[in-house]
PDB file of C-alpha atoms in Angstrom:
ATOM      1  CA  MET A   1      38.855-100.544 -96.497  1.00 35.00           C
ATOM      2  CA  SER A   2      39.863-101.052-100.086  1.00 37.00           C
ATOM      3  CA  ASP A   3      41.660 -98.282-101.914  1.00 34.00           C
ATOM      4  CA  VAL A   4      39.176 -98.794-104.728  1.00 32.00           C
ATOM      5  CA  LEU A   5      36.622 -97.017-102.553  1.00 30.00           C
ATOM      6  CA  MET A   6      38.720 -93.933-102.063  1.00 33.00           C
ATOM      7  CA  ILE A   7      37.328 -90.661-103.345  1.00 32.00           C
ATOM      8  CA  THR A   8      39.283 -89.250-106.272  1.00 34.00           C
ATOM      9  CA  ALA A   9      38.710 -85.675-105.177  1.00 46.00           C
ATOM     10  CA  CYS A  10      38.158 -84.339-101.683  1.00 70.00           C
ATOM     11  CA  ASN A  11      34.720 -83.019-102.460  1.00 55.00           C
ATOM     12  CA  ASN A  12      33.457 -85.618-104.923  1.00 49.00           C
ATOM     13  CA  ASP A  13      34.525 -88.966-106.329  1.00 43.00           C
ATOM     14  CA  GLU A  14      32.172 -89.222-109.256  1.00 38.00           C
ATOM     15  CA  ASN A  15      32.633 -85.707-110.647  1.00 36.00           C
ATOM     16  CA  LEU A  16      28.903 -85.453-111.262  1.00 34.00           C
ATOM     17  CA  THR A  17      27.425 -82.192-112.446  1.00 36.00           C
ATOM     18  CA  PRO A  18      23.653 -82.011-111.821  1.00 39.00           C
ATOM     19  CA  ALA A  19      21.625 -80.910-114.812  1.00 38.00           C
ATOM     20  CA  GLN A  20      20.093 -77.480-114.683  1.00 41.00           C
ATOM     21  CA  ASP A  21      16.439 -77.029-113.791  1.00 41.00           C
ATOM     22  CA  GLN A  22      16.173 -80.424-112.136  1.00 42.00           C
ATOM     23  CA  GLY A  23      13.412 -79.449-109.754  1.00 39.00           C
ATOM     24  CA  ALA A  24      12.314 -82.158-107.358  1.00 38.00           C
ATOM     25  CA  ASN A  25      14.445 -84.828-109.075  1.00 39.00           C
ATOM     26  CA  LYS A  26      17.647 -83.151-107.871  1.00 41.00           C
ATOM     27  CA  SER A  27      17.516 -84.779-104.449  1.00 39.00           C
ATOM     28  CA  GLU A  28      17.318 -88.250-105.965  1.00 38.00           C
ATOM     29  CA  ASN A  29      20.185 -87.630-108.393  1.00 41.00           C
ATOM     30  CA  ASN A  30      22.513 -86.473-105.615  1.00 46.00           C
ATOM     31  CA  SER A  31      21.449 -88.877-102.889  1.00 42.00           C
ATOM     32  CA  ASN A  32      24.800 -90.660-103.015  1.00 44.00           C
ATOM     33  CA  VAL A  33      26.929 -87.551-102.451  1.00 44.00           C
ATOM     34  CA  ARG A  34      25.929 -86.970 -98.841  1.00 41.00           C
ATOM     35  CA  SER A  35      27.417 -90.279 -97.819  1.00 45.00           C
ATOM     36  CA  LYS A  36      30.916 -89.573 -99.058  1.00 55.00           C
ATOM     37  CA  LEU A  37      32.275 -86.321 -97.684  1.00 83.00           C
ATOM     38  CA  CYS A  38      31.596 -84.674 -94.320  1.00 91.00           C
ATOM     39  CA  ALA A  39      30.141 -86.545 -91.320  1.00 90.00           C
ATOM     40  CA  SER A  40      29.746 -83.549 -89.003  1.00 92.00           C
ATOM     41  CA  GLU A  41      25.944 -83.392 -89.064  1.00 92.00           C
ATOM     42  CA  GLU A  42      25.531 -87.153 -88.570  1.00 90.00           C
ATOM     43  CA  ILE A  43      27.978 -87.186 -85.665  1.00 92.00           C
ATOM     44  CA  ARG A  44      26.195 -84.221 -84.097  1.00 94.00           C
ATOM     45  CA  LYS A  45      22.785 -85.891 -84.450  1.00 93.00           C
ATOM     46  CA  GLU A  46      23.982 -88.978 -82.599  1.00 92.00           C
ATOM     47  CA  ALA A  47      25.688 -86.922 -79.900  1.00 94.00           C
ATOM     48  CA  LEU A  48      22.612 -84.761 -79.278  1.00 95.00           C
ATOM     49  CA  LYS A  49      20.364 -87.816 -79.166  1.00 94.00           C
ATOM     50  CA  ASN A  50      22.502 -89.504 -76.521  1.00 94.00           C
ATOM     51  CA  ASN A  51      23.542 -86.528 -74.387  1.00 96.00           C
ATOM     52  CA  PRO A  52      20.808 -84.333 -72.829  1.00 94.00           C
ATOM     53  CA  ARG A  53      23.390 -81.857 -71.529  1.00 94.00           C
ATOM     54  CA  LEU A  54      24.815 -81.415 -75.007  1.00 96.00           C
ATOM     55  CA  LEU A  55      21.304 -80.951 -76.422  1.00 96.00           C
ATOM     56  CA  ALA A  56      20.583 -78.265 -73.840  1.00 95.00           C
ATOM     57  CA  ARG A  57      23.811 -76.507 -74.764  1.00 95.00           C
ATOM     58  CA  TYR A  58      22.897 -76.747 -78.465  1.00 96.00           C
ATOM     59  CA  ASN A  59      19.521 -75.094 -77.810  1.00 95.00           C
ATOM     60  CA  GLU A  60      21.177 -72.400 -75.689  1.00 95.00           C
ATOM     61  CA  ILE A  61      23.680 -71.631 -78.469  1.00 96.00           C
ATOM     62  CA  GLU A  62      20.958 -71.349 -81.108  1.00 95.00           C
ATOM     63  CA  GLN A  63      18.985 -68.971 -78.906  1.00 93.00           C
ATOM     64  CA  GLN A  64      22.108 -66.879 -78.303  1.00 92.00           C
ATOM     65  CA  ALA A  65      22.888 -66.798 -82.029  1.00 93.00           C
ATOM     66  CA  ALA A  66      19.342 -65.731 -82.912  1.00 91.00           C
ATOM     67  CA  LYS A  67      19.422 -62.971 -80.284  1.00 87.00           C
ATOM     68  CA  TYR A  68      22.849 -61.754 -81.436  1.00 84.00           C
ATOM     69  CA  ILE A  69      21.766 -61.597 -85.072  1.00 87.00           C
ATOM     70  CA  SER A  70      18.540 -59.817 -84.143  1.00 83.00           C
ATOM     71  CA  ASN A  71      20.456 -57.224 -82.123  1.00 73.00           C
ATOM     72  CA  LEU A  72      23.027 -56.844 -84.901  1.00 73.00           C
ATOM     73  CA  GLN A  73      20.301 -56.219 -87.471  1.00 75.00           C
ATOM     74  CA  GLN A  74      18.808 -53.590 -85.174  1.00 63.00           C
ATOM     75  CA  GLY A  75      22.138 -51.807 -84.895  1.00 58.00           C
ATOM     76  CA  LYS A  76      22.684 -52.729 -81.235  1.00 51.00           C
ATOM     77  CA  ILE A  77      26.012 -54.484 -81.732  1.00 46.00           C
ATOM     78  CA  LEU A  78      29.116 -53.305 -83.532  1.00 42.00           C
ATOM     79  CA  THR A  79      31.807 -55.700 -84.690  1.00 49.00           C
ATOM     80  CA  ASP A  80      34.979 -55.364 -82.625  1.00 51.00           C
ATOM     81  CA  GLY A  81      37.714 -56.054 -85.139  1.00 65.00           C
ATOM     82  CA  SER A  82      39.467 -59.197 -86.226  1.00 84.00           C
ATOM     83  CA  LEU A  83      39.878 -62.299 -84.123  1.00 90.00           C
ATOM     84  CA  GLU A  84      43.067 -64.329 -84.587  1.00 92.00           C
ATOM     85  CA  ILE A  85      42.558 -68.002 -83.758  1.00 95.00           C
ATOM     86  CA  PRO A  86      45.660 -70.043 -82.905  1.00 95.00           C
ATOM     87  CA  VAL A  87      45.722 -73.397 -84.691  1.00 98.00           C
ATOM     88  CA  VAL A  88      47.377 -76.495 -83.254  1.00 98.00           C
ATOM     89  CA  VAL A  89      47.933 -79.089 -85.979  1.00 98.00           C
ATOM     90  CA  ASN A  90      48.044 -82.708 -84.813  1.00 98.00           C
ATOM     91  CA  LEU A  91      49.533 -84.664 -87.712  1.00 98.00           C
ATOM     92  CA  ILE A  92      49.518 -88.473 -87.574  1.00 98.00           C
ATOM     93  CA  TYR A  93      51.207 -90.239 -90.473  1.00 98.00           C
ATOM     94  CA  SER A  94      51.817 -93.850 -91.478  1.00 97.00           C
ATOM     95  CA  ILE A  95      54.091 -93.242 -94.482  1.00 97.00           C
ATOM     96  CA  PRO A  96      56.483 -90.363 -95.334  1.00 96.00           C
ATOM     97  CA  ALA A  97      54.110 -88.916 -97.942  1.00 94.00           C
ATOM     98  CA  GLU A  98      51.526 -88.258 -95.209  1.00 96.00           C
ATOM     99  CA  ASN A  99      54.048 -86.385 -93.072  1.00 97.00           C
ATOM    100  CA  LEU A 100      53.175 -83.055 -94.616  1.00 97.00           C
ATOM    101  CA  SER A 101      55.813 -80.342 -94.620  1.00 97.00           C
ATOM    102  CA  ASP A 102      55.532 -77.172 -92.588  1.00 97.00           C
ATOM    103  CA  ALA A 103      55.034 -75.320 -95.881  1.00 96.00           C
ATOM    104  CA  GLN A 104      52.095 -77.512 -96.869  1.00 96.00           C
ATOM    105  CA  ILE A 105      50.438 -76.980 -93.509  1.00 98.00           C
ATOM    106  CA  GLN A 106      51.041 -73.230 -93.654  1.00 97.00           C
ATOM    107  CA  ASP A 107      49.521 -73.247 -97.127  1.00 97.00           C
ATOM    108  CA  GLN A 108      46.323 -74.650 -95.601  1.00 97.00           C
ATOM    109  CA  ILE A 109      46.297 -71.885 -92.996  1.00 98.00           C
ATOM    110  CA  ASP A 110      46.726 -69.373 -95.824  1.00 97.00           C
ATOM    111  CA  VAL A 111      43.709 -70.854 -97.627  1.00 98.00           C
ATOM    112  CA  LEU A 112      41.611 -70.500 -94.481  1.00 98.00           C
ATOM    113  CA  ASN A 113      42.675 -66.881 -94.070  1.00 97.00           C
ATOM    114  CA  GLU A 114      41.855 -66.063 -97.675  1.00 98.00           C
ATOM    115  CA  ASP A 115      38.471 -67.785 -97.606  1.00 98.00           C
ATOM    116  CA  LEU A 116      37.392 -66.260 -94.285  1.00 98.00           C
ATOM    117  CA  SER A 117      38.483 -62.756 -95.335  1.00 96.00           C
ATOM    118  CA  ALA A 118      36.979 -63.004 -98.851  1.00 98.00           C
ATOM    119  CA  THR A 119      40.391 -62.370-100.412  1.00 97.00           C
ATOM    120  CA  ASN A 120      40.420 -65.721-102.222  1.00 97.00           C
ATOM    121  CA  SER A 121      41.367 -65.309-105.874  1.00 96.00           C
ATOM    122  CA  ASP A 122      38.182 -66.977-107.146  1.00 97.00           C
ATOM    123  CA  ILE A 123      35.683 -64.829-105.243  1.00 97.00           C
ATOM    124  CA  SER A 124      35.114 -62.846-108.438  1.00 98.00           C
ATOM    125  CA  LYS A 125      33.254 -65.883-109.777  1.00 98.00           C
ATOM    126  CA  ILE A 126      30.246 -65.238-107.523  1.00 98.00           C
ATOM    127  CA  PRO A 127      27.232 -64.761-109.830  1.00 98.00           C
ATOM    128  CA  ALA A 128      25.643 -61.311-109.826  1.00 98.00           C
ATOM    129  CA  GLU A 129      22.522 -62.843-108.270  1.00 98.00           C
ATOM    130  CA  PHE A 130      24.431 -63.790-105.117  1.00 98.00           C
ATOM    131  CA  GLN A 131      26.980 -60.958-104.894  1.00 98.00           C
ATOM    132  CA  PRO A 132      24.732 -58.867-102.593  1.00 98.00           C
ATOM    133  CA  PHE A 133      24.687 -61.795-100.159  1.00 98.00           C
ATOM    134  CA  SER A 134      28.428 -62.410-100.009  1.00 98.00           C
ATOM    135  CA  ALA A 135      29.837 -62.423 -96.470  1.00 98.00           C
ATOM    136  CA  GLY A 136      32.805 -60.197 -97.191  1.00 96.00           C
ATOM    137  CA  ASP A 137      35.503 -60.221 -94.511  1.00 95.00           C
ATOM    138  CA  THR A 138      34.403 -62.289 -91.502  1.00 95.00           C
ATOM    139  CA  LYS A 139      37.239 -60.744 -89.448  1.00 93.00           C
ATOM    140  CA  ILE A 140      38.369 -64.260 -88.520  1.00 94.00           C
ATOM    141  CA  LYS A 141      42.072 -65.011 -88.966  1.00 94.00           C
ATOM    142  CA  PHE A 142      44.109 -68.111 -88.245  1.00 96.00           C
ATOM    143  CA  ARG A 143      47.679 -68.365 -86.980  1.00 95.00           C
ATOM    144  CA  LEU A 144      49.645 -71.606 -87.036  1.00 98.00           C
ATOM    145  CA  SER A 145      50.678 -71.996 -83.416  1.00 97.00           C
ATOM    146  CA  LYS A 146      52.174 -75.480 -83.243  1.00 98.00           C
ATOM    147  CA  ILE A 147      52.569 -78.706 -85.207  1.00 98.00           C
ATOM    148  CA  ASN A 148      52.532 -81.987 -83.299  1.00 98.00           C
ATOM    149  CA  ARG A 149      53.771 -84.930 -85.383  1.00 98.00           C
ATOM    150  CA  LYS A 150      53.347 -88.609 -84.623  1.00 98.00           C
ATOM    151  CA  PHE A 151      54.070 -91.793 -86.553  1.00 98.00           C
ATOM    152  CA  ASN A 152      51.458 -94.528 -86.352  1.00 98.00           C
ATOM    153  CA  PRO A 153      51.294 -97.380 -88.898  1.00 97.00           C
ATOM    154  CA  ARG A 154      47.525 -97.506 -88.530  1.00 95.00           C
ATOM    155  CA  LEU A 155      45.842 -97.273 -91.944  1.00 91.00           C
ATOM    156  CA  ASN A 156      42.374 -96.142 -90.890  1.00 90.00           C
ATOM    157  CA  TRP A 157      40.954 -94.125 -88.022  1.00 94.00           C
ATOM    158  CA  ASN A 158      37.582 -94.584 -86.374  1.00 90.00           C
ATOM    159  CA  HIS A 159      35.589 -91.676 -85.023  1.00 85.00           C
ATOM    160  CA  ASP A 160      37.727 -89.609 -82.602  1.00 94.00           C
ATOM    161  CA  SER A 161      40.362 -92.317 -82.093  1.00 96.00           C
ATOM    162  CA  MET A 162      42.948 -89.902 -83.512  1.00 98.00           C
ATOM    163  CA  LYS A 163      42.139 -87.506 -80.659  1.00 98.00           C
ATOM    164  CA  ARG A 164      43.381 -89.675 -77.792  1.00 98.00           C
ATOM    165  CA  SER A 165      46.969 -90.662 -77.123  1.00 98.00           C
ATOM    166  CA  SER A 166      45.596 -93.789 -75.438  1.00 97.00           C
ATOM    167  CA  THR A 167      44.287 -94.976 -78.828  1.00 97.00           C
ATOM    168  CA  GLY A 168      47.384 -93.993 -80.782  1.00 97.00           C
ATOM    169  CA  GLY A 169      46.380 -90.428 -81.547  1.00 98.00           C
ATOM    170  CA  ILE A 170      47.308 -87.004 -80.185  1.00 98.00           C
ATOM    171  CA  ASP A 171      45.473 -85.308 -77.332  1.00 98.00           C
ATOM    172  CA  ALA A 172      44.032 -81.855 -77.971  1.00 98.00           C
ATOM    173  CA  THR A 173      45.986 -78.820 -76.827  1.00 98.00           C
ATOM    174  CA  ASP A 174      43.820 -76.493 -74.681  1.00 98.00           C
ATOM    175  CA  PRO A 175      40.771 -76.793 -76.998  1.00 98.00           C
ATOM    176  CA  ALA A 176      38.961 -73.883 -75.360  1.00 97.00           C
ATOM    177  CA  LYS A 177      41.649 -71.505 -76.627  1.00 95.00           C
ATOM    178  CA  ASN A 178      42.949 -73.219 -79.777  1.00 97.00           C
ATOM    179  CA  LEU A 179      41.510 -74.717 -82.918  1.00 98.00           C
ATOM    180  CA  ASN A 180      42.847 -78.268 -82.865  1.00 98.00           C
ATOM    181  CA  PHE A 181      43.268 -79.591 -86.400  1.00 99.00           C
ATOM    182  CA  TRP A 182      43.904 -83.334 -86.730  1.00 98.00           C
ATOM    183  CA  ILE A 183      45.329 -84.702 -89.981  1.00 98.00           C
ATOM    184  CA  VAL A 184      45.208 -88.464 -90.635  1.00 97.00           C
ATOM    185  CA  ASN A 185      45.377 -90.820 -93.601  1.00 96.00           C
ATOM    186  CA  LYS A 186      41.820 -92.222 -93.639  1.00 94.00           C
ATOM    187  CA  ILE A 187      38.625 -91.857 -91.608  1.00 93.00           C
ATOM    188  CA  ASN A 188      36.014 -94.573 -91.265  1.00 88.00           C
ATOM    189  CA  PHE A 189      32.932 -93.558 -89.316  1.00 77.00           C
ATOM    190  CA  PHE A 190      29.194 -93.868 -90.056  1.00 65.00           C
ATOM    191  CA  ILE A 191      29.906 -93.364 -93.733  1.00 59.00           C
ATOM    192  CA  LEU A 192      32.519 -94.889 -96.011  1.00 68.00           C
ATOM    193  CA  ASN A 193      35.376 -92.643 -97.086  1.00 75.00           C
ATOM    194  CA  VAL A 194      34.692 -89.646 -94.874  1.00 90.00           C
ATOM    195  CA  LYS A 195      37.110 -86.882 -95.813  1.00 93.00           C
ATOM    196  CA  GLY A 196      36.603 -84.706 -92.759  1.00 95.00           C
ATOM    197  CA  TYR A 197      34.391 -83.739 -89.862  1.00 96.00           C
ATOM    198  CA  ALA A 198      34.180 -81.137 -87.134  1.00 98.00           C
ATOM    199  CA  THR A 199      32.704 -80.499 -83.722  1.00 98.00           C
ATOM    200  CA  PHE A 200      30.046 -77.808 -83.394  1.00 98.00           C
ATOM    201  CA  PRO A 201      30.181 -75.073 -80.730  1.00 98.00           C
ATOM    202  CA  GLU A 202      28.237 -77.090 -78.139  1.00 97.00           C
ATOM    203  CA  SER A 203      31.462 -79.110 -77.815  1.00 98.00           C
ATOM    204  CA  ALA A 204      33.626 -76.036 -77.232  1.00 98.00           C
ATOM    205  CA  GLY A 205      36.558 -76.778 -74.950  1.00 98.00           C
ATOM    206  CA  GLN A 206      35.906 -80.502 -74.683  1.00 98.00           C
ATOM    207  CA  TRP A 207      38.620 -83.109 -75.270  1.00 98.00           C
ATOM    208  CA  ASP A 208      37.384 -83.875 -78.797  1.00 98.00           C
ATOM    209  CA  ASP A 209      36.848 -80.276 -79.957  1.00 98.00           C
ATOM    210  CA  GLY A 210      38.279 -79.367 -83.356  1.00 98.00           C
ATOM    211  CA  ILE A 211      38.348 -80.473 -86.986  1.00 98.00           C
ATOM    212  CA  VAL A 212      39.692 -83.568 -88.745  1.00 98.00           C
ATOM    213  CA  VAL A 213      40.756 -83.725 -92.408  1.00 97.00           C
ATOM    214  CA  ILE A 214      42.568 -86.475 -94.311  1.00 96.00           C
ATOM    215  CA  ALA A 215      46.080 -85.648 -95.475  1.00 96.00           C
ATOM    216  CA  VAL A 216      45.406 -85.667 -99.231  1.00 94.00           C
ATOM    217  CA  CYS A 217      42.899 -82.836 -98.739  1.00 95.00           C
ATOM    218  CA  VAL A 218      45.156 -80.478 -96.788  1.00 97.00           C
ATOM    219  CA  GLY A 219      46.318 -77.335 -98.593  1.00 96.00           C
ATOM    220  CA  ARG A 220      46.155 -76.288-102.212  1.00 91.00           C
ATOM    221  CA  THR A 221      49.668 -77.631-102.822  1.00 77.00           C
ATOM    222  CA  GLN A 222      48.132 -81.089-102.558  1.00 72.00           C
ATOM    223  CA  GLU A 223      46.536 -82.628-105.614  1.00 64.00           C
ATOM    224  CA  LYS A 224      43.022 -82.729-104.195  1.00 71.00           C
ATOM    225  CA  GLY A 225      40.543 -80.342-102.655  1.00 79.00           C
ATOM    226  CA  PHE A 226      42.271 -76.953-103.034  1.00 93.00           C
ATOM    227  CA  GLY A 227      42.267 -76.666 -99.233  1.00 96.00           C
ATOM    228  CA  ARG A 228      38.497 -76.158 -99.127  1.00 97.00           C
ATOM    229  CA  MET A 229      37.782 -79.286 -97.088  1.00 97.00           C
ATOM    230  CA  ALA A 230      39.245 -77.482 -94.078  1.00 98.00           C
ATOM    231  CA  THR A 231      37.249 -74.341 -94.911  1.00 98.00           C
ATOM    232  CA  HIS A 232      34.066 -76.421 -94.909  1.00 98.00           C
ATOM    233  CA  GLU A 233      34.910 -78.023 -91.559  1.00 98.00           C
ATOM    234  CA  VAL A 234      35.897 -74.696 -89.996  1.00 98.00           C
ATOM    235  CA  GLY A 235      32.442 -73.509 -91.056  1.00 98.00           C
ATOM    236  CA  HIS A 236      30.915 -76.259 -88.896  1.00 98.00           C
ATOM    237  CA  TYR A 237      33.321 -75.446 -86.062  1.00 98.00           C
ATOM    238  CA  LEU A 238      31.997 -71.859 -86.191  1.00 98.00           C
ATOM    239  CA  ASN A 239      28.350 -73.074 -86.161  1.00 98.00           C
ATOM    240  CA  LEU A 240      27.449 -73.234 -89.852  1.00 98.00           C
ATOM    241  CA  ARG A 241      25.278 -76.064 -91.140  1.00 98.00           C
ATOM    242  CA  HIS A 242      25.150 -77.686 -94.533  1.00 98.00           C
ATOM    243  CA  LEU A 243      22.978 -75.688 -96.926  1.00 98.00           C
ATOM    244  CA  TRP A 244      20.325 -78.413 -96.843  1.00 97.00           C
ATOM    245  CA  GLY A 245      20.435 -78.528 -93.040  1.00 94.00           C
ATOM    246  CA  GLY A 246      20.534 -81.912 -91.377  1.00 83.00           C
ATOM    247  CA  VAL A 247      18.236 -83.554 -93.924  1.00 87.00           C
ATOM    248  CA  ASN A 248      16.971 -82.582 -97.358  1.00 92.00           C
ATOM    249  CA  CYS A 249      15.261 -79.150 -97.474  1.00 97.00           C
ATOM    250  CA  ASP A 250      16.010 -78.619 -93.766  1.00 96.00           C
ATOM    251  CA  ASP A 251      16.877 -75.221 -92.266  1.00 96.00           C
ATOM    252  CA  ASP A 252      20.469 -73.967 -92.152  1.00 97.00           C
ATOM    253  CA  PHE A 253      19.274 -70.919 -90.135  1.00 97.00           C
ATOM    254  CA  CYS A 254      20.490 -68.523 -92.827  1.00 98.00           C
ATOM    255  CA  ASP A 255      17.811 -66.593 -94.705  1.00 96.00           C
ATOM    256  CA  ASP A 256      20.147 -65.590 -97.532  1.00 98.00           C
ATOM    257  CA  THR A 257      21.099 -69.139 -98.569  1.00 98.00           C
ATOM    258  CA  PRO A 258      18.301 -70.576-100.747  1.00 98.00           C
ATOM    259  CA  ALA A 259      16.555 -73.665 -99.387  1.00 97.00           C
ATOM    260  CA  GLN A 260      18.261 -76.666-100.914  1.00 97.00           C
ATOM    261  CA  PRO A 261      16.897 -80.208-101.416  1.00 97.00           C
ATOM    262  CA  SER A 262      20.227 -82.047-101.137  1.00 96.00           C
ATOM    263  CA  PRO A 263      23.994 -81.706-101.586  1.00 96.00           C
ATOM    264  CA  ASN A 264      25.410 -80.657-104.928  1.00 97.00           C
ATOM    265  CA  SER A 265      28.473 -82.344-106.385  1.00 94.00           C
ATOM    266  CA  GLY A 266      31.115 -81.889-109.051  1.00 95.00           C
ATOM    267  CA  LYS A 267      31.360 -78.534-110.787  1.00 96.00           C
ATOM    268  CA  PRO A 268      27.799 -77.365-111.515  1.00 98.00           C
ATOM    269  CA  ASN A 269      26.995 -74.815-114.167  1.00 98.00           C
ATOM    270  CA  TYR A 270      25.195 -71.675-113.033  1.00 98.00           C
ATOM    271  CA  PRO A 271      22.257 -71.354-112.732  1.00 98.00           C
ATOM    272  CA  LEU A 272      21.365 -74.592-111.012  1.00 98.00           C
ATOM    273  CA  TYR A 273      17.837 -75.058-109.679  1.00 98.00           C
ATOM    274  CA  GLY A 274      16.332 -77.126-106.892  1.00 98.00           C
ATOM    275  CA  THR A 275      12.865 -77.403-105.387  1.00 98.00           C
ATOM    276  CA  CYS A 276      11.879 -77.310-101.700  1.00 97.00           C
ATOM    277  CA  GLY A 277       8.292 -77.008-100.521  1.00 96.00           C
ATOM    278  CA  GLY A 278       7.089 -76.786-104.099  1.00 97.00           C
ATOM    279  CA  VAL A 279       9.183 -73.668-104.756  1.00 97.00           C
ATOM    280  CA  GLN A 280      11.994 -73.781-107.300  1.00 98.00           C
ATOM    281  CA  ARG A 281      15.059 -71.686-106.485  1.00 98.00           C
ATOM    282  CA  SER A 282      18.446 -70.904-107.919  1.00 98.00           C
ATOM    283  CA  LEU A 283      20.939 -72.668-105.655  1.00 98.00           C
ATOM    284  CA  MET A 284      24.031 -71.154-104.019  1.00 98.00           C
ATOM    285  CA  PHE A 285      26.110 -74.217-104.849  1.00 98.00           C
ATOM    286  CA  MET A 286      29.337 -72.182-104.752  1.00 98.00           C
ATOM    287  CA  ASN A 287      28.939 -71.781-100.974  1.00 98.00           C
ATOM    288  CA  TYR A 288      31.618 -73.427 -98.831  1.00 98.00           C
ATOM    289  CA  MET A 289      28.937 -75.373 -96.959  1.00 98.00           C
ATOM    290  CA  ASP A 290      27.901 -77.401-100.018  1.00 98.00           C
ATOM    291  CA  TYR A 291      29.641 -80.512-101.382  1.00 96.00           C
ATOM    292  CA  VAL A 292      30.868 -79.265-104.767  1.00 96.00           C
ATOM    293  CA  GLU A 293      34.531 -79.652-105.657  1.00 94.00           C
ATOM    294  CA  GLY A 294      37.026 -77.342-103.991  1.00 95.00           C
ATOM    295  CA  ASP A 295      37.577 -75.130-107.013  1.00 95.00           C
ATOM    296  CA  ALA A 296      33.812 -74.697-107.471  1.00 97.00           C
ATOM    297  CA  MET A 297      33.179 -73.198-104.010  1.00 97.00           C
ATOM    298  CA  TYR A 298      34.259 -69.677-103.119  1.00 98.00           C
ATOM    299  CA  MET A 299      31.890 -67.864-100.749  1.00 98.00           C
ATOM    300  CA  PHE A 300      30.146 -67.619 -97.416  1.00 98.00           C
ATOM    301  CA  SER A 301      26.932 -65.619 -97.103  1.00 98.00           C
ATOM    302  CA  GLY A 302      26.190 -62.575 -94.965  1.00 98.00           C
ATOM    303  CA  ASN A 303      23.924 -64.521 -92.608  1.00 98.00           C
ATOM    304  CA  GLN A 304      26.604 -67.165 -92.249  1.00 98.00           C
ATOM    305  CA  ASN A 305      28.997 -64.401 -91.256  1.00 97.00           C
ATOM    306  CA  GLN A 306      26.527 -63.254 -88.616  1.00 95.00           C
ATOM    307  CA  ARG A 307      26.353 -66.758 -87.172  1.00 97.00           C
ATOM    308  CA  ILE A 308      30.159 -66.889 -87.107  1.00 97.00           C
ATOM    309  CA  GLN A 309      30.275 -63.565 -85.255  1.00 94.00           C
ATOM    310  CA  ALA A 310      27.666 -64.792 -82.766  1.00 93.00           C
ATOM    311  CA  THR A 311      29.780 -67.879 -82.122  1.00 96.00           C
ATOM    312  CA  VAL A 312      32.977 -65.977 -81.293  1.00 93.00           C
ATOM    313  CA  ALA A 313      31.309 -63.006 -79.561  1.00 91.00           C
ATOM    314  CA  SER A 314      32.283 -62.236 -75.964  1.00 87.00           C
ATOM    315  CA  ASN A 315      29.153 -64.061 -74.799  1.00 90.00           C
ATOM    316  CA  GLY A 316      29.297 -66.711 -77.528  1.00 94.00           C
ATOM    317  CA  PRO A 317      30.100 -70.410 -77.137  1.00 96.00           C
ATOM    318  CA  ARG A 318      33.628 -69.945 -78.517  1.00 96.00           C
ATOM    319  CA  ALA A 319      34.459 -66.808 -76.567  1.00 92.00           C
ATOM    320  CA  GLY A 320      37.477 -68.702 -75.212  1.00 93.00           C
ATOM    321  CA  LEU A 321      39.170 -68.240 -78.583  1.00 92.00           C
ATOM    322  CA  ARG A 322      39.457 -64.557 -77.689  1.00 84.00           C
TER     323      ARG A 322
END
């Protein structure tokens, strides 16, 4: 794949800022963005279509999440403190510049810890309209457990090929108990120039379970992304959907994130409006599960936090992380 096609920033290559009050036209203006960032939803759709067992597990997880959130809202469940998730980084590099230092990788872990605990320095930017819906501290923490490094001159990786030693990658380390985090130079799957993707909880503990991010998007010490690509993918790993769901104006199962017609890009100005079902709403584009640039996203919502807690609960699909 030609370098000309590479995205110039981890969350957007055209640096487009949608005009305010776009209404129904917003989806059309941003139709190109969805094809250039995160492939998690597309990969999941194909997997669910082709694997009845995985589909059954998906439905079971959604039922468990809905029940957990209902019980939580009724005061039946109390949070049980922070959960520290060990992270195994599987770094595959083709040139020295891609062989990220321990400090760069730790910087990415620090970004995850700040974003998941709402201690990120830019959280004060949340508009007053959305401050009541901010997640606050999710009680999820990450600890760098191990870094596996491997040289491979390969210049592009197809879907999941980086996850098998038999195809030149690195096998996952006990994925039921660790977040496996693969770092590669380029990803080519479904969509050109994918910058990252993740498995959802129905894949918990399987050989391919974890997140993948390209090297130039890892950590804020890199030039691109501010480390938020990994935050976005960890959101998927913990059962969060894109704000527009799987398709435009679809359900992300979070009542406090406004229905959204399509991805947002660039660095939008607040307020930004979109229309779903004939209703125009102010959009929560600064949410980590949108596609805006890394320094324009800085929050999860309260309902997203509840879904995260359901995922790592003692009866949740990622209980093994405990």
